[in-house]
Short mmCIF file of C-alpha atoms and ligand atoms in Angstrom, two decimals:
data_model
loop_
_atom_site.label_atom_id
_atom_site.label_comp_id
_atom_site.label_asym_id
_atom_site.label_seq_id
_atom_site.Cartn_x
_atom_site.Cartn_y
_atom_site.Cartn_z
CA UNK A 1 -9.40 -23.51 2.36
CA UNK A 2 -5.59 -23.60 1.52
CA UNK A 3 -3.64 -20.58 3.05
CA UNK A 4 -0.25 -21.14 3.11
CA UNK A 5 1.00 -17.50 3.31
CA UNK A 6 5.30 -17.29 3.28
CA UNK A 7 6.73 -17.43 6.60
CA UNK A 8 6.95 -13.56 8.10
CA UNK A 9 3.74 -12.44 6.47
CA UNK A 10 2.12 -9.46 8.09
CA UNK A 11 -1.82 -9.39 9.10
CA UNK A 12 -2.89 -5.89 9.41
CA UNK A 13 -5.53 -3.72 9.25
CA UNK A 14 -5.55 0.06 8.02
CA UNK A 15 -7.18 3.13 8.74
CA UNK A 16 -6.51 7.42 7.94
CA UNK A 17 -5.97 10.03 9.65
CA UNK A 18 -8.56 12.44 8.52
CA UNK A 19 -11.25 9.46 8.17
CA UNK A 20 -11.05 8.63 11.70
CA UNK A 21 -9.78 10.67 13.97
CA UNK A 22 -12.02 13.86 14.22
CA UNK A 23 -10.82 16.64 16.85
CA UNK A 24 -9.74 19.09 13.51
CA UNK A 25 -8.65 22.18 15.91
CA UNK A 26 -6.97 20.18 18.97
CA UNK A 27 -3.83 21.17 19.63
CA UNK A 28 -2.98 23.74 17.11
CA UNK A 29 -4.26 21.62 14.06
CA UNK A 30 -4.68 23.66 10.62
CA UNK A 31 -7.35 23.43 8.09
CA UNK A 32 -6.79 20.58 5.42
CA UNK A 33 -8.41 20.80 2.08
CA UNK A 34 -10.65 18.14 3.15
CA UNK A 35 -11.86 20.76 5.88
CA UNK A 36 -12.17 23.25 3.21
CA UNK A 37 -13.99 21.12 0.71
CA UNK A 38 -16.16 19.22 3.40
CA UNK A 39 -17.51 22.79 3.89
CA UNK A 40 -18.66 23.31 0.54
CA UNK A 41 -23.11 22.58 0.18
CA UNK A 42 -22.92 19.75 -1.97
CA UNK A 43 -19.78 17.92 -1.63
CA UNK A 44 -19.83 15.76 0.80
CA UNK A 45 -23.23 13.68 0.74
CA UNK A 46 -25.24 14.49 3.72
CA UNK A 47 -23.16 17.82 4.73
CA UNK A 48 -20.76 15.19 6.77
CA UNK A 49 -17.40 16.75 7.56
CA UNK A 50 -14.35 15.49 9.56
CA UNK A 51 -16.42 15.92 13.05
CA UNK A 52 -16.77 13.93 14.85
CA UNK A 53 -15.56 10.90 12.69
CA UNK A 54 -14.39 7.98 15.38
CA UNK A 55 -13.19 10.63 17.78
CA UNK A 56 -9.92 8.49 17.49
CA UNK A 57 -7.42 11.56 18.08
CA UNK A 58 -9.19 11.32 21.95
CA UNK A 59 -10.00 7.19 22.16
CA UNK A 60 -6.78 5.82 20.59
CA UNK A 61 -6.51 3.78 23.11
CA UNK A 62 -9.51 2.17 23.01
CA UNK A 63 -8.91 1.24 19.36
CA UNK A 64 -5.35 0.16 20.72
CA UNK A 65 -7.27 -2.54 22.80
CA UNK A 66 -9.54 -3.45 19.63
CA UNK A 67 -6.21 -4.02 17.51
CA UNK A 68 -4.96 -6.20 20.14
CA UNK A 69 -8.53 -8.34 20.45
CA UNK A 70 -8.36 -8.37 16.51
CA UNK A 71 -4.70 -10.27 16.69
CA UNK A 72 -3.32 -8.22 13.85
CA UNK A 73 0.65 -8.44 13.61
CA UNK A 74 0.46 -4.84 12.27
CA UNK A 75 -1.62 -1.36 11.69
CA UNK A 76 -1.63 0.67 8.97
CA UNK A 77 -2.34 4.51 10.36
CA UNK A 78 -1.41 8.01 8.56
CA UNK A 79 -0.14 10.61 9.82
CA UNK A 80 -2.33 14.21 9.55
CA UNK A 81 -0.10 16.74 7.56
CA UNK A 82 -1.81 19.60 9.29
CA UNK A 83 -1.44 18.61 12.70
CA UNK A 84 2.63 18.35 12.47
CA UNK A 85 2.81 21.44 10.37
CA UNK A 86 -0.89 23.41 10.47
CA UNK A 87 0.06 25.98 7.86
CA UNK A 88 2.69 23.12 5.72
CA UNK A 89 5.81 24.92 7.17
CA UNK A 90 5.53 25.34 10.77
CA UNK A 91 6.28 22.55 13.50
CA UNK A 92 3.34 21.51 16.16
CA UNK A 93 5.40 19.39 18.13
CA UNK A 94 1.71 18.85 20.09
CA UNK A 95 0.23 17.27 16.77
CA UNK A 96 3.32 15.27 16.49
CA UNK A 97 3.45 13.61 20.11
CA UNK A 98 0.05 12.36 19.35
CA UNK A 99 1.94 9.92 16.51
CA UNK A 100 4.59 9.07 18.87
CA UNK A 101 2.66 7.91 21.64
CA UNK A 102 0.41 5.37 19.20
CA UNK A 103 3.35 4.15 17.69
CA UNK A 104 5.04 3.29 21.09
CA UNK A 105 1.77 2.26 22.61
CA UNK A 106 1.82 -0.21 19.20
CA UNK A 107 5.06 -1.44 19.63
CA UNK A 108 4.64 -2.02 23.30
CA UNK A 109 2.25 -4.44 22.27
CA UNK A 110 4.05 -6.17 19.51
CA UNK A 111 1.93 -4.68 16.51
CA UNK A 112 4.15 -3.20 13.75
CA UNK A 113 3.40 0.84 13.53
CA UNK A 114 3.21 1.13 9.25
CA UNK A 115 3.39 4.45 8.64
CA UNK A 116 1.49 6.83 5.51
CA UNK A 117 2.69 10.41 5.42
CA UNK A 118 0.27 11.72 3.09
CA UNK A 119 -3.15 9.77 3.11
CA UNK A 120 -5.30 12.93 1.41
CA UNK A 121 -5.24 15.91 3.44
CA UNK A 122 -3.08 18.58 2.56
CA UNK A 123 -2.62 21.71 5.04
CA UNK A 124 -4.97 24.45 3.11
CA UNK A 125 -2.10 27.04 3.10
CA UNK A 126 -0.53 24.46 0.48
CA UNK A 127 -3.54 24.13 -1.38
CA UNK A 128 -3.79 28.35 -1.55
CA UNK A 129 -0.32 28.57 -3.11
CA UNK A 130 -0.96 26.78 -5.52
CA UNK A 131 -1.41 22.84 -3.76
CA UNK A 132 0.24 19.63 -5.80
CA UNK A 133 0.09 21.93 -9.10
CA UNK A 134 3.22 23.80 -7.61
CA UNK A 135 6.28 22.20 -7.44
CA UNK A 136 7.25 24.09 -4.54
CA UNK A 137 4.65 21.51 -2.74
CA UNK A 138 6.48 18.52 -3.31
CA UNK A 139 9.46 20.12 -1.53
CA UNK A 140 7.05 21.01 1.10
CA UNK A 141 5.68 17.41 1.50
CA UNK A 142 9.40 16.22 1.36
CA UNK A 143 10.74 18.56 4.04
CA UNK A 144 7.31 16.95 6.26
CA UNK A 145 8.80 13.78 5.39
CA UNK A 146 11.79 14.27 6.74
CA UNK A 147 10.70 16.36 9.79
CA UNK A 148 8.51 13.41 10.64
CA UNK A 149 10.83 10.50 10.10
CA UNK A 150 13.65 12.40 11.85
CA UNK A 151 11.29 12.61 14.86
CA UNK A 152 9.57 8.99 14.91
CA UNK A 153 12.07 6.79 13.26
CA UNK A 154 13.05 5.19 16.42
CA UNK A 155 9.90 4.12 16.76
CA UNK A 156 8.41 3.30 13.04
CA UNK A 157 10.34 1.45 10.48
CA UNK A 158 7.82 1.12 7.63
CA UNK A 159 7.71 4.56 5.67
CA UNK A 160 4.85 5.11 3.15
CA UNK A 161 4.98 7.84 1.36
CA UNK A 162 1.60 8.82 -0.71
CA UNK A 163 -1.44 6.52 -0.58
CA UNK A 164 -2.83 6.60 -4.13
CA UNK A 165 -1.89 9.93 -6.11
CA UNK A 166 -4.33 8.42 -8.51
CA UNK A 167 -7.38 10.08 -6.65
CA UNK A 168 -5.49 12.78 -5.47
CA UNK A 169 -4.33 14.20 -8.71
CA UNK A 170 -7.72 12.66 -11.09
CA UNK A 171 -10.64 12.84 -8.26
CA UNK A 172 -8.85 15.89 -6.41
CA UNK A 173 -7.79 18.21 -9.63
CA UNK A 174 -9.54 16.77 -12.79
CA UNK A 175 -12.78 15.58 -11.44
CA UNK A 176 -13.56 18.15 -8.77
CA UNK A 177 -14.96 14.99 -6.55
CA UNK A 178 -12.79 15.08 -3.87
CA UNK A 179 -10.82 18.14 -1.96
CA UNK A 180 -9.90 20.32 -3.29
CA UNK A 181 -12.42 20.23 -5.75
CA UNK A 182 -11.06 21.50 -9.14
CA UNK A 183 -11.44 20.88 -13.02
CA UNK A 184 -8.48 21.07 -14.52
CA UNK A 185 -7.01 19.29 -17.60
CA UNK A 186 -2.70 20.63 -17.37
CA UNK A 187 -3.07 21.49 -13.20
CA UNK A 188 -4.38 17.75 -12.84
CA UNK A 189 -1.15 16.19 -15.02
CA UNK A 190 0.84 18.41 -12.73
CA UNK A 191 -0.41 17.58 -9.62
CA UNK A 192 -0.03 14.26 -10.66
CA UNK A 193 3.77 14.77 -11.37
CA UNK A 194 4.46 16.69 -8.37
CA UNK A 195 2.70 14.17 -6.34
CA UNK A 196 5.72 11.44 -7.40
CA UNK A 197 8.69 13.87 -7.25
CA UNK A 198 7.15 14.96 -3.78
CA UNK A 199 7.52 10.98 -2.97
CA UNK A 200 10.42 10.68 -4.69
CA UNK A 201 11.96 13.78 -2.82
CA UNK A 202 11.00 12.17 0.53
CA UNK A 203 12.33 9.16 0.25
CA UNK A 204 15.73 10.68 -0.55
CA UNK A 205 15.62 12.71 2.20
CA UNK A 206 14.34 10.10 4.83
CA UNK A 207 16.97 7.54 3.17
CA UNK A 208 19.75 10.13 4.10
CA UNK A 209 19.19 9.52 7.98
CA UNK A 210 17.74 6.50 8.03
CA UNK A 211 18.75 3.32 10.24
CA UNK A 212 19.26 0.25 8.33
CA UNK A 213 16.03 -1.39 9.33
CA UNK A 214 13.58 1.25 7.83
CA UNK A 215 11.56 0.74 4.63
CA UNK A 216 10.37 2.60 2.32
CA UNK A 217 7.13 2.56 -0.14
CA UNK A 218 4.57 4.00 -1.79
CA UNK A 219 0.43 2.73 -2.09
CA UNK A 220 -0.74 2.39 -5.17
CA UNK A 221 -4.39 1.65 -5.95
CA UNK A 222 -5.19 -0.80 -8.65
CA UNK A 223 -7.99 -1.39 -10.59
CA UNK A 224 -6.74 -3.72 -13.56
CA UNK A 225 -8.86 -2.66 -16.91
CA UNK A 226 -11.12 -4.66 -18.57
CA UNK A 227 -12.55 -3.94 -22.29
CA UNK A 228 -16.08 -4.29 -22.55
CA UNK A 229 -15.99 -6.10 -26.04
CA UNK A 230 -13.08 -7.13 -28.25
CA UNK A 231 -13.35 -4.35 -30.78
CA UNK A 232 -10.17 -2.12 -31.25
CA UNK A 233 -12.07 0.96 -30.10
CA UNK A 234 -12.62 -0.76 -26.66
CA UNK A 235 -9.10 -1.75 -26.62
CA UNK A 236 -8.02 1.16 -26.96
CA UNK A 237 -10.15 2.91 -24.78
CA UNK A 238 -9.09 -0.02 -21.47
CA UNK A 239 -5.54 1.25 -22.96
CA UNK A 240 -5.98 5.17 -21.92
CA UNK A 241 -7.78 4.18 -19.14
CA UNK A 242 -4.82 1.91 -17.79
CA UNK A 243 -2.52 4.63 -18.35
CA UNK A 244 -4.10 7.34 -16.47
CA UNK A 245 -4.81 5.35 -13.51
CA UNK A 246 -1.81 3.08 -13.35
CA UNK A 247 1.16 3.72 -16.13
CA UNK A 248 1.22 7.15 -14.97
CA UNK A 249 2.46 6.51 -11.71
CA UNK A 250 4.16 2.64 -12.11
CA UNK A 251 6.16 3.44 -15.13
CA UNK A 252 7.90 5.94 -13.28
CA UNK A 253 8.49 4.80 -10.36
CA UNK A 254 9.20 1.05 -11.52
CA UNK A 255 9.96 1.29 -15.23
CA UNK A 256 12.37 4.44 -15.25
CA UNK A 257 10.64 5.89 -17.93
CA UNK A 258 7.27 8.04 -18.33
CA UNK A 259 4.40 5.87 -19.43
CA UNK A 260 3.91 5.78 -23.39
CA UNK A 261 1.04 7.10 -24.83
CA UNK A 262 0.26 9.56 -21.91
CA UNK A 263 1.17 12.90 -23.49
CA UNK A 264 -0.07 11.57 -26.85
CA UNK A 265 -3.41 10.93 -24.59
CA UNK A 266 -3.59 14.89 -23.49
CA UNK A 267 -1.96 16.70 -26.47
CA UNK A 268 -3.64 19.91 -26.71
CA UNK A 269 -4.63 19.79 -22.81
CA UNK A 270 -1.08 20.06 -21.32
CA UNK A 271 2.49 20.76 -22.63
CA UNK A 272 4.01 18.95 -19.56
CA UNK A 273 6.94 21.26 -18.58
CA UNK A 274 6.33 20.19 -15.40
CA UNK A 275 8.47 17.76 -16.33
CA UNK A 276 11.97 18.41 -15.23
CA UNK A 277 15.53 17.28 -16.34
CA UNK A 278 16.46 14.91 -13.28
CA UNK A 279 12.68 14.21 -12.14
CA UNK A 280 12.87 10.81 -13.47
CA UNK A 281 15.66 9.83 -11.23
CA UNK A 282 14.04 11.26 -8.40
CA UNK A 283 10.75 9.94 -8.49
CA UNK A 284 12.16 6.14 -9.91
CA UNK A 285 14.99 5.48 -6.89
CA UNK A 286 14.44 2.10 -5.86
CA UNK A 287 12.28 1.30 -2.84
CA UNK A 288 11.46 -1.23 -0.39
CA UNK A 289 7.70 -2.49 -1.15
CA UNK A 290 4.96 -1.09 -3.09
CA UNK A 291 1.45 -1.13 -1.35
CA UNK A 292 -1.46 -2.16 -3.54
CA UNK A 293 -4.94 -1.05 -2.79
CA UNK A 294 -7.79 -3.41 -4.41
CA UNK A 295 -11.35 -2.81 -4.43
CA UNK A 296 -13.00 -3.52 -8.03
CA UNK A 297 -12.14 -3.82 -12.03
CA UNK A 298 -13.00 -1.28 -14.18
CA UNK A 299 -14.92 -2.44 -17.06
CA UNK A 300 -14.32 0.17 -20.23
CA UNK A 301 -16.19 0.79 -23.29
CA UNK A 302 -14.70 3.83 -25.66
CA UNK A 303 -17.00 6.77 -25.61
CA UNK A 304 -17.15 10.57 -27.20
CA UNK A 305 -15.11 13.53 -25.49
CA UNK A 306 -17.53 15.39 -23.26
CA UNK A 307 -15.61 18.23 -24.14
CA UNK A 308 -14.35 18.54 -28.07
CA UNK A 309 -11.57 21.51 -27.42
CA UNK A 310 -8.85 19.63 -25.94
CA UNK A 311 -7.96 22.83 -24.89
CA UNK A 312 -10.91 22.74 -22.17
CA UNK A 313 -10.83 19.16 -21.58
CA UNK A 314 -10.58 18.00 -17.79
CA UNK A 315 -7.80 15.11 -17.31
CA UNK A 316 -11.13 12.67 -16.53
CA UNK A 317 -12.42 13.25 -19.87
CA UNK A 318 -10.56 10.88 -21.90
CA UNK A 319 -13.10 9.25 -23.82
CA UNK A 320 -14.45 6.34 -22.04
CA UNK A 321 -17.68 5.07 -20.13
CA UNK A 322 -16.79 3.29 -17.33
CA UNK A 323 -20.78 2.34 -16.19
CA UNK A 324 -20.99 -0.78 -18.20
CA UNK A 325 -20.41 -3.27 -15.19
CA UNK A 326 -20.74 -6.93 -15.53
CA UNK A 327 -23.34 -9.13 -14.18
CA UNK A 328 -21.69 -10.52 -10.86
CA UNK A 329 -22.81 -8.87 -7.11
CA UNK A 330 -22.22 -5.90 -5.97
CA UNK A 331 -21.37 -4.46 -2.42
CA UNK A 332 -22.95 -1.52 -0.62
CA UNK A 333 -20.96 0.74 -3.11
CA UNK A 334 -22.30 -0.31 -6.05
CA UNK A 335 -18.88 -1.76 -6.89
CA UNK A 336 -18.15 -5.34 -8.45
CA UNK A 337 -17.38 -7.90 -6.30
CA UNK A 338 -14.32 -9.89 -8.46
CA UNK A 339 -11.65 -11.37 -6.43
CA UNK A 340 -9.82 -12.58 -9.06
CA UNK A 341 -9.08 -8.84 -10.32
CA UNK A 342 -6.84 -8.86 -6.88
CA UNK A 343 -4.53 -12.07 -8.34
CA UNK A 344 -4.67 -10.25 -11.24
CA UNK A 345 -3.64 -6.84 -10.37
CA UNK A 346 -0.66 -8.07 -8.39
CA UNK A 347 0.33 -10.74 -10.92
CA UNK A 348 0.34 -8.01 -13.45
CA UNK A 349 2.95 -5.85 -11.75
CA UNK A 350 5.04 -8.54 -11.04
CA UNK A 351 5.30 -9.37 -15.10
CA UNK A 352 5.42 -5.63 -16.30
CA UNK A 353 8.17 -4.55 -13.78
CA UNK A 354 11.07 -6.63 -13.46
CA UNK A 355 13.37 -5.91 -10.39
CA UNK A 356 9.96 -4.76 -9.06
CA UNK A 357 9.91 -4.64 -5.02
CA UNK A 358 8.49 -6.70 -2.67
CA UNK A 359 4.28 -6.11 -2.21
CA UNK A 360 1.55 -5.38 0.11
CA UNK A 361 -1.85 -5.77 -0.18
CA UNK A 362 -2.54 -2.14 2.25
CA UNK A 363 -6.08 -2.05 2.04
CA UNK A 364 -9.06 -4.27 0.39
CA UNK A 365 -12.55 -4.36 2.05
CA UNK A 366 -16.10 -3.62 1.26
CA UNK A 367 -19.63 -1.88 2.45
CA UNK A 368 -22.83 -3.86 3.65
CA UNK A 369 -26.07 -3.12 4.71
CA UNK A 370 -25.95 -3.59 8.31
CA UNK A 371 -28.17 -6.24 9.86
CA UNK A 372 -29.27 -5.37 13.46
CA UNK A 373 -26.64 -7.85 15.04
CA UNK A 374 -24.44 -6.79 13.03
CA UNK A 375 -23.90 -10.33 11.32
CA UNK A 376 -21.56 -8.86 8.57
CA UNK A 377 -21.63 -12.36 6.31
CA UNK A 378 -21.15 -10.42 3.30
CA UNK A 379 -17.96 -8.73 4.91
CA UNK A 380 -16.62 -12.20 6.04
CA UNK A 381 -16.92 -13.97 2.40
CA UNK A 382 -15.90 -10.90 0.60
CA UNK A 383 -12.51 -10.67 2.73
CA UNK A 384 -12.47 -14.84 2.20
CA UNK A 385 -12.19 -14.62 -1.27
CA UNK A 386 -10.03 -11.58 -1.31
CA UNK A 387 -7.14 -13.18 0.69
CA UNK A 388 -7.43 -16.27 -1.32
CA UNK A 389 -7.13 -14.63 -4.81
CA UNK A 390 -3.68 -12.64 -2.68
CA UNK A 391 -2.58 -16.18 -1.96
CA UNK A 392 -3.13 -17.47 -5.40
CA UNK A 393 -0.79 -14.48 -6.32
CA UNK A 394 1.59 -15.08 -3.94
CA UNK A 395 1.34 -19.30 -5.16
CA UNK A 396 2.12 -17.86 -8.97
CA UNK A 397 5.33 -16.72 -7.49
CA UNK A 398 4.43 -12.71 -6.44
CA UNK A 399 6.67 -12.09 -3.66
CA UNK A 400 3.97 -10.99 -1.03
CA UNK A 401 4.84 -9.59 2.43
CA UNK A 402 1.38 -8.60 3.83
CA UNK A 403 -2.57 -8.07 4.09
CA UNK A 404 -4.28 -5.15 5.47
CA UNK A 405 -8.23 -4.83 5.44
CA UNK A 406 -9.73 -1.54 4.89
CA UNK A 407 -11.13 -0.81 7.75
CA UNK A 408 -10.39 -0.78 11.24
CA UNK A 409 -13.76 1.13 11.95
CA UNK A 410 -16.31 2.98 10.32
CA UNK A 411 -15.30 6.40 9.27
CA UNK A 412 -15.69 9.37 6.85
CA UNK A 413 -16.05 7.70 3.56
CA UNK A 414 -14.59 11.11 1.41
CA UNK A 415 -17.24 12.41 -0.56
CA UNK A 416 -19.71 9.80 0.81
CA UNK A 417 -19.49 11.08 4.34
CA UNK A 418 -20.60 8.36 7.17
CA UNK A 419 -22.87 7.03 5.09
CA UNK A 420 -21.00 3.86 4.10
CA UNK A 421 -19.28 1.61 6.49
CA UNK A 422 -16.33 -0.19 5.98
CA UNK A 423 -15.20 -1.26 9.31
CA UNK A 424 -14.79 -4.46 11.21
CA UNK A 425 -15.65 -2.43 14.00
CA UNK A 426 -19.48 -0.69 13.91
CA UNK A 427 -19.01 3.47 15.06
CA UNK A 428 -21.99 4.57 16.10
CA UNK A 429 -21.12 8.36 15.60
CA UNK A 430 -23.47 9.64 18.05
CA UNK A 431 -22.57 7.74 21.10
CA UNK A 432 -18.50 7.10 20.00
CA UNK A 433 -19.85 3.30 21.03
CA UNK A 434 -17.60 1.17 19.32
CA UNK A 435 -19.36 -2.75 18.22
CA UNK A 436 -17.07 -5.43 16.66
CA UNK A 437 -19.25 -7.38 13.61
CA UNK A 438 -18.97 -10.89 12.75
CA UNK A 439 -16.40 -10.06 10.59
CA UNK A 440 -14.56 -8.89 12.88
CA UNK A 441 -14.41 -11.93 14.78
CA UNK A 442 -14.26 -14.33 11.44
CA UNK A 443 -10.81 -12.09 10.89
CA UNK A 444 -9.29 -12.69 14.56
CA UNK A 445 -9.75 -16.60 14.41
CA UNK A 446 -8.25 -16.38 11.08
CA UNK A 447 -5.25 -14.33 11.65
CA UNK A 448 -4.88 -16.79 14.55
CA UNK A 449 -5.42 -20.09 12.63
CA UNK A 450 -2.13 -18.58 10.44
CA UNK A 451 -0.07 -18.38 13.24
CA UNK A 452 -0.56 -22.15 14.28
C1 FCB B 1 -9.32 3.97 -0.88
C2 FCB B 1 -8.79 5.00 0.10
C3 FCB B 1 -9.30 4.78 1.51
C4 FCB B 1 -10.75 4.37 1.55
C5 FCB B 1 -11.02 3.23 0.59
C6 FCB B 1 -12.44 2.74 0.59
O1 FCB B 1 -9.26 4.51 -2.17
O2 FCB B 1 -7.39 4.94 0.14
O3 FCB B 1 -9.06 5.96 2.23
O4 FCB B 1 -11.57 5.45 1.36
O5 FCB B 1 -10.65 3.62 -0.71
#
């Protein structure tokens, strides 16, 4: 296999707060939404909630040891909104401390703390004024920011903002699939907005007492779009899709401009006065490195409305069928297995966005069956071909800084509870045992092979 990866390049792997680390009332943690919504018959598949998850707020240290087996240069972690502010204004310095002591445990041992502010769980009190449809929530998330880099910057120099507002805003408002659960067509555009200035507001603020060594970013998950056919209609429906899921976010915050075509997309759902004189600047100051998340494609095929009044039209209902997948394997998720969409996705940015900051690749990994030894093949040739088609991207002249496989450990899949596994590390939830899998063996030698 050829991997030359530039000199510096970071081998990571990533995990989030609410997926892993159970203990959701220790030391004066608040309800998130994804407490709320967890709680709700029917949301999350098997009644799963945030208990016990990988019990990781009490066995960090355990999973410290695991990193340092694994080899890993550096560990992507979040940071729980509601345990450093339990009602999204007041400081639990106890919730904090728990932060400061894994990222100077991780340092001690020479793995690079990179830190996500917001990975999903907003503090409920948010969500009942209003959550990421209320402006007054971004200044919330950026006063967090700020409290939280003010407090741990001596300790962490990579500063993520937001891991994928796509979900947040789409899944989270439009869909009603994830926390906190609601339908909405205009609240969905303007959680999406409020999402960015809320990044865009942090970053100002953290840049205003930063050290020269911090960075600053923002994960982004990317699915490039594929057209089913080559009619127009299909084009044109890969188009929309492209722009909810990616143009609304990257054209922002990398092309200084709001992406064409998206209020065109949702006249009649939303008048977006959201969108402020000044918010542009806000949300587009440059940054250090842009995260990508890669899992699948999306293959798209235009489709009827579900809902003909655009009036009552969700912000997911913009006329496309996204269930015609092609015939290549699938993982444990039903999703397509296509490394090449990875080279693609990150290839992609690069030409769209000149001046367009370094990347990451924060999180890529897949679900299997387990096999009684836990003999993860699957796992091992799916992250193979993954961090080949990143080094093909980096070979077409991407400049790539880093890999991070999704996950550390098994954990609480969102909406699919425990059910689906995505760690190099096997949880068993009952016991807390903790059981490397091949893959996570295949990934130490390799990380080690890259080091010479
Ligand atoms: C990403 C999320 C992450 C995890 C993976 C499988 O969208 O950022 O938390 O659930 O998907």
């Amino acid at each position: 296999m050829t991997t030359s990866f530039p000199p510096g390049f970071r081998w990571g792997v990533a995990t989030s707060a609410f997926q892993i680390e159970g203990a959701t009332t220790a030391d004066g943690r608040g309800p998130s939404i994804w407490d709320t919504f967890a709680g709700v018959p029917g949301a999350v598949a098997g009644g799963d909630t945030g208990e016990p998850a990988a019990d990781h707020y009490h066995r960090w240290r355990d999973d410290l040891a695991l990193l340092r087996e694994l080899g890993v240069d550096s560990y992507r972690f979040s940071v729980s909104w509601p345990r450093v502010q339990p009602d999204g204004r007041r400081f639990e310095r106890r919730g904090l401390g728990f932060y400061r002591r894994l990222a100077e445990a991780l340092r001690e041992q020479g793995i690079e703390p990179f830190l996500t502010l917001y990975h999903w769980d907003l503090p409920q009190a948010l969500e009942d004024s209003g959550g990421w449809r209320s402006r007054d929530t971004a200044h919330r998330f950026a006063e967090y920011a700020s409290l939280v880099h003010e407090e741990l910057g001596d300790v962490v120099d990579h500063w993520t903002t937001l891991n994928e507002p796509y979900p947040c805003a789409v899944a989270g408002y439009g869909e009603g699939r994830h926390a906190p659960g609601a339908r909405e067509g205009h609240g969905a555009l303007a959680a999406a907005h409020h999402l960015l200035l809320g990044h865009g507001l942090a970053v100002q603020a953290m840049r205003g007492q930063a050290t020269p060594q911090h960075q600053f970013g923002i994960v982004l998950n990317q699915s490039p779009v594929v057209p089913v056919s080559d009619s127009a209609a299909d084009a044109a429906a890969a188009a929309r899709q492209d722009t909810l899921l990616r143009r609304q976010f990257t054209d922002p915050l990398f092309g200084g401009r709001y992406a064409p075509g998206l209020a065109a997309m949702f006249s009649g759902v939303s008048d977006f006065s959201f969108r402020l004189d000044g918010d542009l600047e806000t949300i587009g100051a440059p940054l250090d490195y842009l995260g990508v998340n890669y899992y699948y494609r999306l293959h798209v095929a235009d489709a009827p409305h579900r809902e003909p009044d655009p009036a009552q039209r969700t912000v997911a209902d913009i006329g496309v069928d996204t269930s015609r997948l092609p015939d290549v394997p699938r993982t444990g998720m039903g999703w397509p297995v296509e490394p090449e969409g990875l080279t693609e996705a990150l290839v992609g940015l690069h030409n769209r966005y000149p001046g367009l900051p370094p990347m990451y690749v924060t999180e890529n990994g897949c679900v299997y069956a387990d096999r009684s030894d836990f003999a993860d093949y699957e796992r091992i040739t799916f992250l193979n071909e993954h961090i080949e088609a990143a080094r093909a991207a980096a070979a077409a002249g991407v400049d790539l800084r880093g890999y991070f496989c999704w996950s550390l450990l098994d954990n609480f899949e969102w909406a699919h509870g425990y059910k689906h596994r995505f760690g190099l590390v096997h949880v068993d939830y009952a016991t807390q045992a903790r059981t490397p899998r091949a893959s996570f063996r295949w990934y130490r030698d390799f990380v080690a092979a890259q080091r010479g």
